[in-house]
Tab-separated table of C-alpha atoms in Angstrom:
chain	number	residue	atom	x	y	z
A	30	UNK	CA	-21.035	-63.556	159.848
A	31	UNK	CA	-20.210	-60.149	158.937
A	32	UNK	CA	-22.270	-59.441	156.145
A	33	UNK	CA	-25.237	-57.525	157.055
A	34	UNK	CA	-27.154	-58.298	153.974
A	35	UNK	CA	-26.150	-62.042	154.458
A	36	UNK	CA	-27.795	-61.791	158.302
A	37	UNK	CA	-30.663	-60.404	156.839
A	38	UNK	CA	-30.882	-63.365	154.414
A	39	UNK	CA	-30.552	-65.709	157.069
A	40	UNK	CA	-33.100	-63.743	159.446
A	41	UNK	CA	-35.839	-63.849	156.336
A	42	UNK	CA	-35.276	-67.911	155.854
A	43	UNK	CA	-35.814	-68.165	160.055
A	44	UNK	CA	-38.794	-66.344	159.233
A	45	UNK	CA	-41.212	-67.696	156.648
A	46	UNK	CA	-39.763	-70.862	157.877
A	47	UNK	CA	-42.761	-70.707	159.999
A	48	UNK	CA	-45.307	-69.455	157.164
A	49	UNK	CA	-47.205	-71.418	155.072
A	50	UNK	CA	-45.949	-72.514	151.837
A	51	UNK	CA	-47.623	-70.048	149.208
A	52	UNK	CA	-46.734	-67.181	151.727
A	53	UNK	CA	-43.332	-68.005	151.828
A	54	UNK	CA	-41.862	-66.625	148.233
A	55	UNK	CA	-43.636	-62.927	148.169
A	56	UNK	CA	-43.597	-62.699	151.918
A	57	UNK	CA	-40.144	-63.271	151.554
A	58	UNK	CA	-38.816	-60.967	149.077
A	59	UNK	CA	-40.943	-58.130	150.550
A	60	UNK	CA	-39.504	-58.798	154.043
A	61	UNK	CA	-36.285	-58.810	152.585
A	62	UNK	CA	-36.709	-55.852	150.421
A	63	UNK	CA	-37.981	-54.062	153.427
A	64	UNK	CA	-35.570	-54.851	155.870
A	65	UNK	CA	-32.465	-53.738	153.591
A	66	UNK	CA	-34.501	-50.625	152.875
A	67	UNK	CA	-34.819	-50.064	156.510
A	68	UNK	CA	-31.076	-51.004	157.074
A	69	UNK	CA	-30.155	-48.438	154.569
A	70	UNK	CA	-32.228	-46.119	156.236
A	71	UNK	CA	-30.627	-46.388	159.606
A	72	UNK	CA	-27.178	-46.374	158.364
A	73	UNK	CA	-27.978	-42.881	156.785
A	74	UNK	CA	-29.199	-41.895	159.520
A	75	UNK	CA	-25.970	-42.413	161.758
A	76	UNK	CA	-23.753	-41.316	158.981
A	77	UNK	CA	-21.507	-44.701	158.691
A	78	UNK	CA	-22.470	-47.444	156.505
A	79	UNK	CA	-24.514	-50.185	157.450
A	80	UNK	CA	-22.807	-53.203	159.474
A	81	UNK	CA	-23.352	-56.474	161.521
A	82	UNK	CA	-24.404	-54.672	164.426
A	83	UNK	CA	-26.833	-52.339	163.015
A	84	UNK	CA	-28.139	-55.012	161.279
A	85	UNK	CA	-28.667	-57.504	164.410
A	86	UNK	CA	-30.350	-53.898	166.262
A	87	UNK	CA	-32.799	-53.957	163.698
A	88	UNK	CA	-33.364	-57.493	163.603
A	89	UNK	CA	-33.829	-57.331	167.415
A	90	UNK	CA	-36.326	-54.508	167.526
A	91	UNK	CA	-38.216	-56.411	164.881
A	92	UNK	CA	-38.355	-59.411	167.051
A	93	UNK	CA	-37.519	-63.373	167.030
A	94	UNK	CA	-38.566	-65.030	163.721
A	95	UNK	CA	-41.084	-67.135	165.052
A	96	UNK	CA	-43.084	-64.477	166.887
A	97	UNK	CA	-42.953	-62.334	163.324
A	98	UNK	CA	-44.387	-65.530	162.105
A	99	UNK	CA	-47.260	-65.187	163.960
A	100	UNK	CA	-47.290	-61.710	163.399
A	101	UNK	CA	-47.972	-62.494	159.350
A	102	UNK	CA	-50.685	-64.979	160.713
A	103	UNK	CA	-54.313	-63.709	161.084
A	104	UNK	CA	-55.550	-64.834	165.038
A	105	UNK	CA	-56.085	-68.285	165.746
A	106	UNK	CA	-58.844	-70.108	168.142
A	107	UNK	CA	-58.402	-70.485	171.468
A	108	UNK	CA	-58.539	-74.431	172.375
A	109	UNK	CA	-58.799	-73.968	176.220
A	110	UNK	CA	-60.181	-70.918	177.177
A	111	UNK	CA	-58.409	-69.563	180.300
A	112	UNK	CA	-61.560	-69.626	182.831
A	113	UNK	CA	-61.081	-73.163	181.783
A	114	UNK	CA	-57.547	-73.951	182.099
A	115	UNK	CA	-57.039	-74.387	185.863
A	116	UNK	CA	-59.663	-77.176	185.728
A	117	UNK	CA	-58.091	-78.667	182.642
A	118	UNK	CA	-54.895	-78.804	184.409
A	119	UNK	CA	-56.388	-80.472	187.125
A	120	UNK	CA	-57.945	-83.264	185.329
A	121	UNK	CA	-55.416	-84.039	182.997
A	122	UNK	CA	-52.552	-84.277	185.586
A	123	UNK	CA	-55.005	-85.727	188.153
A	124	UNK	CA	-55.846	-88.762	185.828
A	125	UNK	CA	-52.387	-89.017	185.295
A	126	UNK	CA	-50.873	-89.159	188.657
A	127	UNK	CA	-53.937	-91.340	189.354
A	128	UNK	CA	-52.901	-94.043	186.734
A	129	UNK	CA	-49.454	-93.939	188.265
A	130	UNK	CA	-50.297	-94.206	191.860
A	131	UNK	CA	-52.357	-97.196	190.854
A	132	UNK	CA	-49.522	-98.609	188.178
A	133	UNK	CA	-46.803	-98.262	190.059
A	134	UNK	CA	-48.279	-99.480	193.222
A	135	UNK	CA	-49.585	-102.951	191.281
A	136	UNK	CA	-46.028	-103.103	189.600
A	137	UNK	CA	-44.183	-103.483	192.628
A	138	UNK	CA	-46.638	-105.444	194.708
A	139	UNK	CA	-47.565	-107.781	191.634
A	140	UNK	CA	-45.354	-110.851	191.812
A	141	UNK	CA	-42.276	-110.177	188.366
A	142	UNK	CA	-42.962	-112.771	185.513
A	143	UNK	CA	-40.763	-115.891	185.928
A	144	UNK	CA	-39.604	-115.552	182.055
A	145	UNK	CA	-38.897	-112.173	181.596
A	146	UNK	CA	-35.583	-110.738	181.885
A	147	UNK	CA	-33.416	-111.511	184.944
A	148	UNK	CA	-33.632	-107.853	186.228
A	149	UNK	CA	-37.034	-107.892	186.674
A	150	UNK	CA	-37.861	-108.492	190.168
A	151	UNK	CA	-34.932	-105.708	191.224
A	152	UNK	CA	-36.505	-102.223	192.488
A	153	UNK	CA	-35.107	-100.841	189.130
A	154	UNK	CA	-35.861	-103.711	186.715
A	155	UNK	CA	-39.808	-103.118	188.065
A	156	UNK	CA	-39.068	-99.251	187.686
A	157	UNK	CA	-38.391	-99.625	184.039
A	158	UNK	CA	-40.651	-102.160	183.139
A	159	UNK	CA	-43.853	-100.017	184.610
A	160	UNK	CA	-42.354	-96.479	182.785
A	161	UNK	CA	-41.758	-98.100	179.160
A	162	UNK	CA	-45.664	-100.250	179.915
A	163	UNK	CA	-48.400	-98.029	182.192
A	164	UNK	CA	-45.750	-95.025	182.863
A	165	UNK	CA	-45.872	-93.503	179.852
A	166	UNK	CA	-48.638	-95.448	178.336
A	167	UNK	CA	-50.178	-92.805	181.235
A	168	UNK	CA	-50.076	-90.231	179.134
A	169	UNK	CA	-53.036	-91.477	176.673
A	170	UNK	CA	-55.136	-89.564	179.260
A	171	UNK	CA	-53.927	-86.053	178.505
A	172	UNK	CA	-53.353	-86.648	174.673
A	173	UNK	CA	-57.397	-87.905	174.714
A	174	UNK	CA	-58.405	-84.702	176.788
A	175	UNK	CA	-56.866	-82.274	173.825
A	176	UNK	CA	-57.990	-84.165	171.017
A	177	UNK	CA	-61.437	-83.739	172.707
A	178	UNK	CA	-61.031	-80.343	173.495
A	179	UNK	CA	-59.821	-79.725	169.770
A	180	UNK	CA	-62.969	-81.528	168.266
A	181	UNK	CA	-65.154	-79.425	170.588
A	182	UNK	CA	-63.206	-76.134	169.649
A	183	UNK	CA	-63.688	-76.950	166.168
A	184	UNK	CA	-67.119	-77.447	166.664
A	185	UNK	CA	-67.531	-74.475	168.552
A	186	UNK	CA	-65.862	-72.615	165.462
A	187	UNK	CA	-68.276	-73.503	163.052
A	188	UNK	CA	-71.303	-72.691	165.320
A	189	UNK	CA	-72.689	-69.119	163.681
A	190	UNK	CA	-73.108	-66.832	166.710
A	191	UNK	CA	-72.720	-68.326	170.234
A	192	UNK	CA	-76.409	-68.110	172.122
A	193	UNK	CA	-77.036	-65.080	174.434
A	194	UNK	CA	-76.630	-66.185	178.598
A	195	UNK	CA	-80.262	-66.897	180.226
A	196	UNK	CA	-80.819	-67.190	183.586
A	197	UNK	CA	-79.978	-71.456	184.869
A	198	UNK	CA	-83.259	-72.332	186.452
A	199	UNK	CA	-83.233	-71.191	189.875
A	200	UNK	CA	-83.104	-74.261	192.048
A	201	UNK	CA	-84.943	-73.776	195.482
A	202	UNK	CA	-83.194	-76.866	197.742
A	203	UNK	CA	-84.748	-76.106	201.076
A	204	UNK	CA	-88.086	-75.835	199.423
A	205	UNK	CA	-89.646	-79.700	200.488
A	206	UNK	CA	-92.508	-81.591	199.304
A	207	UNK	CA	-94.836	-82.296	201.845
A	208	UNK	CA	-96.559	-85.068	200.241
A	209	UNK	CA	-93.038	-86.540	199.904
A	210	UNK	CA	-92.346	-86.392	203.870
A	211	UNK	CA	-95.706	-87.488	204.787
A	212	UNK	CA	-94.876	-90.744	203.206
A	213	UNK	CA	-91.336	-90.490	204.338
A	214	UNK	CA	-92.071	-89.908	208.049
A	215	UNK	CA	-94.978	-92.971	207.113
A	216	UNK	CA	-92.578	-95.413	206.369
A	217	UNK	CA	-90.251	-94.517	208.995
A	218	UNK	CA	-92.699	-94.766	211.644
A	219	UNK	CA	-93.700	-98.406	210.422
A	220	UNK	CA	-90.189	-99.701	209.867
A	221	UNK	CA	-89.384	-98.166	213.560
A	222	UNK	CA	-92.328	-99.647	215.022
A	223	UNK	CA	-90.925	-103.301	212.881
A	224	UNK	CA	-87.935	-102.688	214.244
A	225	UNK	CA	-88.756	-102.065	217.735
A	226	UNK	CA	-91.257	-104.991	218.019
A	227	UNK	CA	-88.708	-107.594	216.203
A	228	UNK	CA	-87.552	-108.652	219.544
A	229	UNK	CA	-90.916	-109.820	220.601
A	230	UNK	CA	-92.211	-111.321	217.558
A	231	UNK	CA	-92.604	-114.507	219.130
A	232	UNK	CA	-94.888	-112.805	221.189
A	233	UNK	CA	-96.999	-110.957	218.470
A	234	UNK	CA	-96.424	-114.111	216.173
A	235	UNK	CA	-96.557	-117.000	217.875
A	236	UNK	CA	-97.691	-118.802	214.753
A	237	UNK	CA	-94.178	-118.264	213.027
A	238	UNK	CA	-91.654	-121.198	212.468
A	239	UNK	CA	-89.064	-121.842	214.995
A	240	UNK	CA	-86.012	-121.404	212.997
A	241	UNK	CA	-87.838	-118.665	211.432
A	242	UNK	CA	-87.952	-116.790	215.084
A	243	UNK	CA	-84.667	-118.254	215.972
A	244	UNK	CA	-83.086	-116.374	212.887
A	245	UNK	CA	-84.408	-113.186	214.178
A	246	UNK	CA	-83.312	-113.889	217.617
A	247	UNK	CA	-81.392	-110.497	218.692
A	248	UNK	CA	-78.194	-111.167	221.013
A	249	UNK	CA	-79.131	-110.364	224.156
A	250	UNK	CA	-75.986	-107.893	224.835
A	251	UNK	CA	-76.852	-106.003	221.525
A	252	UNK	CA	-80.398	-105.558	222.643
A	253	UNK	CA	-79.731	-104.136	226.445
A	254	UNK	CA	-76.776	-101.849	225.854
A	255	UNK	CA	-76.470	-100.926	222.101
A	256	UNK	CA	-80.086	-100.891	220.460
A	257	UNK	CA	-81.789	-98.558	223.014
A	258	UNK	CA	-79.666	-95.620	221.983
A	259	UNK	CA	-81.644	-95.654	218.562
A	260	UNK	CA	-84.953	-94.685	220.048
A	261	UNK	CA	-83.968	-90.904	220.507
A	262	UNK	CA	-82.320	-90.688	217.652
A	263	UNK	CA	-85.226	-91.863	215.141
A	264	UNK	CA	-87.672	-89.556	217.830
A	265	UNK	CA	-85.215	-86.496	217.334
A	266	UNK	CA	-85.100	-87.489	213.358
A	267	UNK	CA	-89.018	-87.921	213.216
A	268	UNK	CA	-89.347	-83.902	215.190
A	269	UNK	CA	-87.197	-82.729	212.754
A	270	UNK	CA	-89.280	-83.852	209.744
A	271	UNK	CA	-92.105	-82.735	211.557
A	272	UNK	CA	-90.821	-79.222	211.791
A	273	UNK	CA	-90.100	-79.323	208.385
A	274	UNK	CA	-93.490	-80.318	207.517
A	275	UNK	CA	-95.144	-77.457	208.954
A	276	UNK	CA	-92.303	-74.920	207.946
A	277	UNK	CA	-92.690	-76.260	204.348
A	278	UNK	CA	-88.742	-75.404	203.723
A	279	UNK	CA	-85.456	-76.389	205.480
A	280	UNK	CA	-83.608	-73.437	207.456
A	281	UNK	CA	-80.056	-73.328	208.765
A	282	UNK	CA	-81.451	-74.552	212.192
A	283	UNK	CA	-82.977	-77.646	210.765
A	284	UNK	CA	-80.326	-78.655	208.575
A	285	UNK	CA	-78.119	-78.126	211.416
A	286	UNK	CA	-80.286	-80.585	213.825
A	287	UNK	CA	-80.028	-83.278	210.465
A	288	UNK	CA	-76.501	-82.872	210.692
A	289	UNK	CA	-76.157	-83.514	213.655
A	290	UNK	CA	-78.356	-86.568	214.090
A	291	UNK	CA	-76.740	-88.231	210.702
A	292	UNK	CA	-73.287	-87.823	212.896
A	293	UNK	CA	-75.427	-89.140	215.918
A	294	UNK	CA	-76.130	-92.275	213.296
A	295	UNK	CA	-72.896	-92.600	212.399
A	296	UNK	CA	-71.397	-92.984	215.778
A	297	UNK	CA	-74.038	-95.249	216.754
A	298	UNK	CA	-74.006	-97.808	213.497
A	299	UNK	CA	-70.187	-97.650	213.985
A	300	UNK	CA	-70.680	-99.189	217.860
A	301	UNK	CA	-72.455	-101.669	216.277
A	302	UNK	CA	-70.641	-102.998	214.228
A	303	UNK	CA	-67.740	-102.729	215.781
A	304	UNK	CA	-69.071	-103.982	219.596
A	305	UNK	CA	-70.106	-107.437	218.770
A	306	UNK	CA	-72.925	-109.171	217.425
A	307	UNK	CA	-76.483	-108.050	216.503
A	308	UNK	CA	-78.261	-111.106	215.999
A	309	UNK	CA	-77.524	-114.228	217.904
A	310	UNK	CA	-77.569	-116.648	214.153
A	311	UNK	CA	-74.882	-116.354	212.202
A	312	UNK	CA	-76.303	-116.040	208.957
A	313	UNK	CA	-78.707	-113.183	210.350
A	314	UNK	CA	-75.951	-111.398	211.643
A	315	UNK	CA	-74.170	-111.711	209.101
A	316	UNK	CA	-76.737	-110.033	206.708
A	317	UNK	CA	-77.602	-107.724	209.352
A	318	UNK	CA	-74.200	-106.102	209.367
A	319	UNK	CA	-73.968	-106.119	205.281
A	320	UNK	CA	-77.236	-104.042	205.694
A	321	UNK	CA	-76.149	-101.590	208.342
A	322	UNK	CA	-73.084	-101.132	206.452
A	323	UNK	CA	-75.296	-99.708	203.354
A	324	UNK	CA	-77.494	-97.409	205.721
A	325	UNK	CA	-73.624	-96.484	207.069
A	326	UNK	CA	-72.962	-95.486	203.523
A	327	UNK	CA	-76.471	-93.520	202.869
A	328	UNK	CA	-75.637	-91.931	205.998
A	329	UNK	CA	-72.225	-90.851	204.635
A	330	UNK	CA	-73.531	-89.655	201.847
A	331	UNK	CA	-76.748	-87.604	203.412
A	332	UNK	CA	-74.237	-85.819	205.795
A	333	UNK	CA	-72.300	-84.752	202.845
A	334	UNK	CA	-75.457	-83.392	200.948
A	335	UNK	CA	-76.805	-81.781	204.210
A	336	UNK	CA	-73.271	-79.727	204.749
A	337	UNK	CA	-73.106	-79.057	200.693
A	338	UNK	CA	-77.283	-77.426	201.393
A	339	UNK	CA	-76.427	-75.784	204.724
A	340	UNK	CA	-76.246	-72.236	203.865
A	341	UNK	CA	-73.173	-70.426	205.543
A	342	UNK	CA	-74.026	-67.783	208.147
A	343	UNK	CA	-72.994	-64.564	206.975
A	344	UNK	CA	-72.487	-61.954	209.441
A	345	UNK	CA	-72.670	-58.378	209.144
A	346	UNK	CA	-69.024	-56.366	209.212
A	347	UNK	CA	-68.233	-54.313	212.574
A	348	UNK	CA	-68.275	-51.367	211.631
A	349	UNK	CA	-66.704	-48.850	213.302
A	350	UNK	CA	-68.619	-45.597	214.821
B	4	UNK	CA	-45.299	-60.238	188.485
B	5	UNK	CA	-46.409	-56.502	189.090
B	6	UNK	CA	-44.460	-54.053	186.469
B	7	UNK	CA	-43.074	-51.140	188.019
B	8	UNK	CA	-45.138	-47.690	187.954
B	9	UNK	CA	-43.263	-46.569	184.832
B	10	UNK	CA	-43.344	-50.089	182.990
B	11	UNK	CA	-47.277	-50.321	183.569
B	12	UNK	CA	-47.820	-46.927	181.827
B	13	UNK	CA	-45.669	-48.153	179.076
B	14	UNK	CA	-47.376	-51.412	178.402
B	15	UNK	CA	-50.871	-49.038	179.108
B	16	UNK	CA	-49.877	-46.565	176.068
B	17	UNK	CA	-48.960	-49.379	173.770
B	18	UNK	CA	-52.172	-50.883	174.300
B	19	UNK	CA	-53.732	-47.835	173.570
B	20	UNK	CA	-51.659	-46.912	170.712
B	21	UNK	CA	-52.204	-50.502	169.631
B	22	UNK	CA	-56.386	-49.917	169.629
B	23	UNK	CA	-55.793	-47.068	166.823
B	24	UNK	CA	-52.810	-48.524	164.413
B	25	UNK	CA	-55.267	-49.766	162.274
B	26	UNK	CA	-56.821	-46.136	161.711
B	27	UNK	CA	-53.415	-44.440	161.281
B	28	UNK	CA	-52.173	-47.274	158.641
B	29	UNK	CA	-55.895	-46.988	156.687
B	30	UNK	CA	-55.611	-42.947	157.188
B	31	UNK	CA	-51.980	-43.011	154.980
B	32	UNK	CA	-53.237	-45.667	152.791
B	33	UNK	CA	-55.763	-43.384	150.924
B	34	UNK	CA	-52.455	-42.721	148.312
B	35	UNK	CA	-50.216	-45.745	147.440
B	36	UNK	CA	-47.544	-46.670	149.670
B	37	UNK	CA	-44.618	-49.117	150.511
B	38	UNK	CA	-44.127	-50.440	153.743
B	39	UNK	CA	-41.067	-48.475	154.193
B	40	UNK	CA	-42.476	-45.117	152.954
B	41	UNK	CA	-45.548	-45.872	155.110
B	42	UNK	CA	-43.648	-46.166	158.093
B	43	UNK	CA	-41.645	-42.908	157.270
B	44	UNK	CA	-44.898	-41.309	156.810
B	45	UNK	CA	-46.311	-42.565	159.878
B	46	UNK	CA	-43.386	-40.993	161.961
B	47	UNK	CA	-43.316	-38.196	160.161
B	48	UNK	CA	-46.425	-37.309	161.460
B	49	UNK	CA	-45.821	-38.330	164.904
B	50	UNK	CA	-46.791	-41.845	164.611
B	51	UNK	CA	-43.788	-44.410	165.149
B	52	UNK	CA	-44.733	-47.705	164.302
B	53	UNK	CA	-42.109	-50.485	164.750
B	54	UNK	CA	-41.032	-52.329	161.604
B	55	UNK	CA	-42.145	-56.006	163.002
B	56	UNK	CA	-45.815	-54.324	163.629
B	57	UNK	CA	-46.497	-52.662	160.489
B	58	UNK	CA	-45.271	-54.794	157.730
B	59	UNK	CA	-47.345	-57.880	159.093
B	60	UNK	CA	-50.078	-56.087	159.850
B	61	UNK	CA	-50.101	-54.847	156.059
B	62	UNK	CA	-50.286	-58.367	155.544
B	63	UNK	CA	-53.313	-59.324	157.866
B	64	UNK	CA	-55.101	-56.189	156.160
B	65	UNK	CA	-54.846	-57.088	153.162
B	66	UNK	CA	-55.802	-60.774	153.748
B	67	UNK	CA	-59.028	-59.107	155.442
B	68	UNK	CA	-59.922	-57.553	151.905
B	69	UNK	CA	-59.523	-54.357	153.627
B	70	UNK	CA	-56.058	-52.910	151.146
B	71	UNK	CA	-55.128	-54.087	147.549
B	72	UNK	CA	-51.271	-54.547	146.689
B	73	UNK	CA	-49.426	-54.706	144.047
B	74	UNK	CA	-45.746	-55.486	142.773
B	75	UNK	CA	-43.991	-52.310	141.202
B	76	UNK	CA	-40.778	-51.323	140.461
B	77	UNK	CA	-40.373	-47.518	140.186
B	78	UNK	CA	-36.715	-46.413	141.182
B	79	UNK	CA	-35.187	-49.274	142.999
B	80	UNK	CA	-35.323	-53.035	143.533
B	81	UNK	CA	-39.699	-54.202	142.979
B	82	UNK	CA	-41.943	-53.128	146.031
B	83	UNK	CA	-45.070	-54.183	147.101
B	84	UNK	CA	-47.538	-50.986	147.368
B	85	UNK	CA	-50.598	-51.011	148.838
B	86	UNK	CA	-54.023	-48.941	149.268
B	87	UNK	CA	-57.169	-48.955	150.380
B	88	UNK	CA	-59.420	-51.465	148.932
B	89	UNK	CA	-63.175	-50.045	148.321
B	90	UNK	CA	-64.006	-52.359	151.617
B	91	UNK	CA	-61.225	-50.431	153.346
B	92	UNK	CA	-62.269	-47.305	151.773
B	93	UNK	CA	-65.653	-48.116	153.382
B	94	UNK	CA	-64.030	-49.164	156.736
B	95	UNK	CA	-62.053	-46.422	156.771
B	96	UNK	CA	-64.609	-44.124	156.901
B	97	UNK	CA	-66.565	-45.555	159.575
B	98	UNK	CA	-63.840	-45.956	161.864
B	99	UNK	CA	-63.275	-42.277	161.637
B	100	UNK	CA	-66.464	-41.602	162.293
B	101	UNK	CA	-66.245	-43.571	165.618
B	102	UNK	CA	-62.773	-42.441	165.912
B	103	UNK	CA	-64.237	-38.820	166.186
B	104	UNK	CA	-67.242	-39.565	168.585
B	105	UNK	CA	-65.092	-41.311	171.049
B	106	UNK	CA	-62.599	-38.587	171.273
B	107	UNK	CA	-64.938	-36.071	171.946
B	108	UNK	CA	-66.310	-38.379	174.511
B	109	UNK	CA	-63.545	-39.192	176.123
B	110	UNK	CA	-62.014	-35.340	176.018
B	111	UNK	CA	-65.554	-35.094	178.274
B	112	UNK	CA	-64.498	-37.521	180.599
B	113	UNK	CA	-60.701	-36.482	180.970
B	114	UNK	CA	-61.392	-32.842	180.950
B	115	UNK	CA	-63.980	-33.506	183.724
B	116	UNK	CA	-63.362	-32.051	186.778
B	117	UNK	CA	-62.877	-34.418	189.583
């Protein structure tokens, strides 16, 4: 293509390609108009007439067709805003390599269907099936997050003026409620003392059934090795409340100590569970363990709150004299 | 990426330059022009503007209700001139205004002695 005029032509059609319908005709014959004008104009200017390659210097300089497009577009609205877009990222590909782990893992664990098609219990035939079913059914997840992220830009669009920032409320987490730990360090205290006198309830009372004190019957191993090692840690757990109490907030020290002792807890519940038996029934022991495995979990999750609330300590730069 | 010492005060001029095309095209607009003869006016007065800058941004202008245009054919093929709607008449002469103040200011702050 030789014709200058003719790559001008075809440079126009590449461009309102991308315009919108009624733009397309005036938009058009002005760019063209312009563009041989300013072909002219250069081809004065070097004193030879106008050619392929001057043509193609001032197509480059006026830049690819679909960019000039957007040029002839006024701005449009942002659908992820970039403070946003690394933790768009994350959830969209993190739901969908999530989905696959859990797809792909089920279709090649999952016995293959005894009618479908004689490759389907191979490596491959399993590959296939999961990445034309859950493989790139997968991708629902992403699709989902931009058409919500769409309807929420559009929303945000329409909304007149965007309100001014305030101040969150200040949340003060080490702040405590004292009526709160009064009744917290109440209950303890009684469900320690329970707990400590369970062994001798035939004792306090005598008056109970005896399957009724045989079902709380501790074993005898759990009770002399294992069950003493709570006893500092609920007395260590009770000072620290006790501190708190007075202090009226949580410090770095205290939160610290709590740390510590839910680790303390942790270790301990862990023995036993994993030592041997707590109660010498069955079914006690049995519901005994299901129980310490929830406190194991509130445990879990208390530690993780307490290092989330523990403030770092910052210390000062050296500086140098 | 980091752009070399000489591409960064490149890409910094355009940016500026980019901040005041609007006043230079509604400055020349005052009188009927063509995209081409705008463009030769603009350089002319020391103002390149690139031809796949301008003639959009006529456009965008004039979609803003900020220039009028019109088909005419005077000595040549028909050519779309435009010029300053009243709104860009009005625009026009605010942004010089502010054009003017933050000159002066920022002659202050460059001419400041460190």
């Amino acid at each position: 293509m030789d014709d200058p005029k003719a790559i001008i032509e075809t440079y126009v059609d590449d461009v309102v390609r991308h315009l919108p319908r009624r733009q397309r005709h005036d938009v058009g014959y002005e760019l063209r108009s312009l563009l041989n004008e300013d072909l002219d104009g250069r081809a004065a200017d070097s004193g030879r007439p106008a050619d392929a390659a001057t043509a193609l210097e001032l197509l480059t300089a006026f830049g690819r067709p679909q960019e000039v497009a957007d040029r002839y577009r006024p701005a449009g609205f942002t659908v992820i805003r970039p403070a946003d877009a690394p933790g768009f990222a994350r959830l969209a590909l993190g739901g969908l390599v999530l989905q696959w782990a859990v797809t792909l893992t089920a279709a090649f664990t999952t016995p293959a269907p005894t009618d479908a098609w004689i490759y389907a219990d191979s490596w491959w035939g399993r590959l296939t099936t999961w990445w034309l079913s859950w493989g790139l059914g997968s991708f629902w997840w992403p699709g989902f997050l931009i058409t919500l992220t769409l309807i929420s830009a559009a929303f945000a669009r329409r909304r007149p003026e965007a309100k001014p920032w305030t101040p969150r409320r200040t949340l003060d987490r080490d702040h405590v409620n004292r009526p709160a730990i009064v009744l917290g360090l109440a209950a303890g205290m009684l469900g320690a003392t329970l707990m400590i006198a369970l062994p001798w309830l035939a004792v306090w009372a005598p008056g109970l059934p005896q399957p009724l004190l045989d079902a709380f019957a501790f074993d005898p191993q759990f009770l002399h090795r294992r069950a003493v090692w709570a006893l500092p840690l609920w007395a260590a757990g009770f000072a620290v409340q006790t501190v708190v109490l007075i202090a009226g907030r949580w410090d770095r020290r205290t939160r610290l100590v709590r740390l510590v002792l839910g680790l303390g807890w942790l270790v301990l519940l862990g023995w036993w569970l994993a030592a041997g038996r707590i109660f010498a029934a069955d079914a006690a022991d049995g519901t005994a363990r299901l129980g310490l495995l929830l406190v194991v979990g509130f445990v879990i999750v208390d530690i993780v709150v307490t290092v989330r609330r523990t403030p770092a300590s910052i210390r000062p730069p050296v500086v140098r004299a | 990426m980091v752009d070399s010492p000489a591409g960064q005060s490149l890409k910094l001029e355009q940016d500026l330059r980019k901040g005041v095309l609007v006043l230079a095209v509604l400055s020349q607009l005052r009188t009927q022009q063509y995209g081409y003869s705008l463009r030769q006016a603009l350089a002319e007065r020391g103002m390149p503007i690139e031809e796949g800058t301008l003639y959009p941004l006529l456009r965008r202008l004039e979609s803003q209700g900020l220039l009028a245009s019109q088909w005419q054919v005077d000595d040549g093929p028909p050519r779309r001139y435009y010029t300053l709607s009243v709104q860009g008449a009005e625009a026009y002469r605010e942004l010089t205004g502010a054009w003017r103040s933050l000159t002066s200011v920022v002659d202050r702050l460059v001419d400041e002695e460190g």
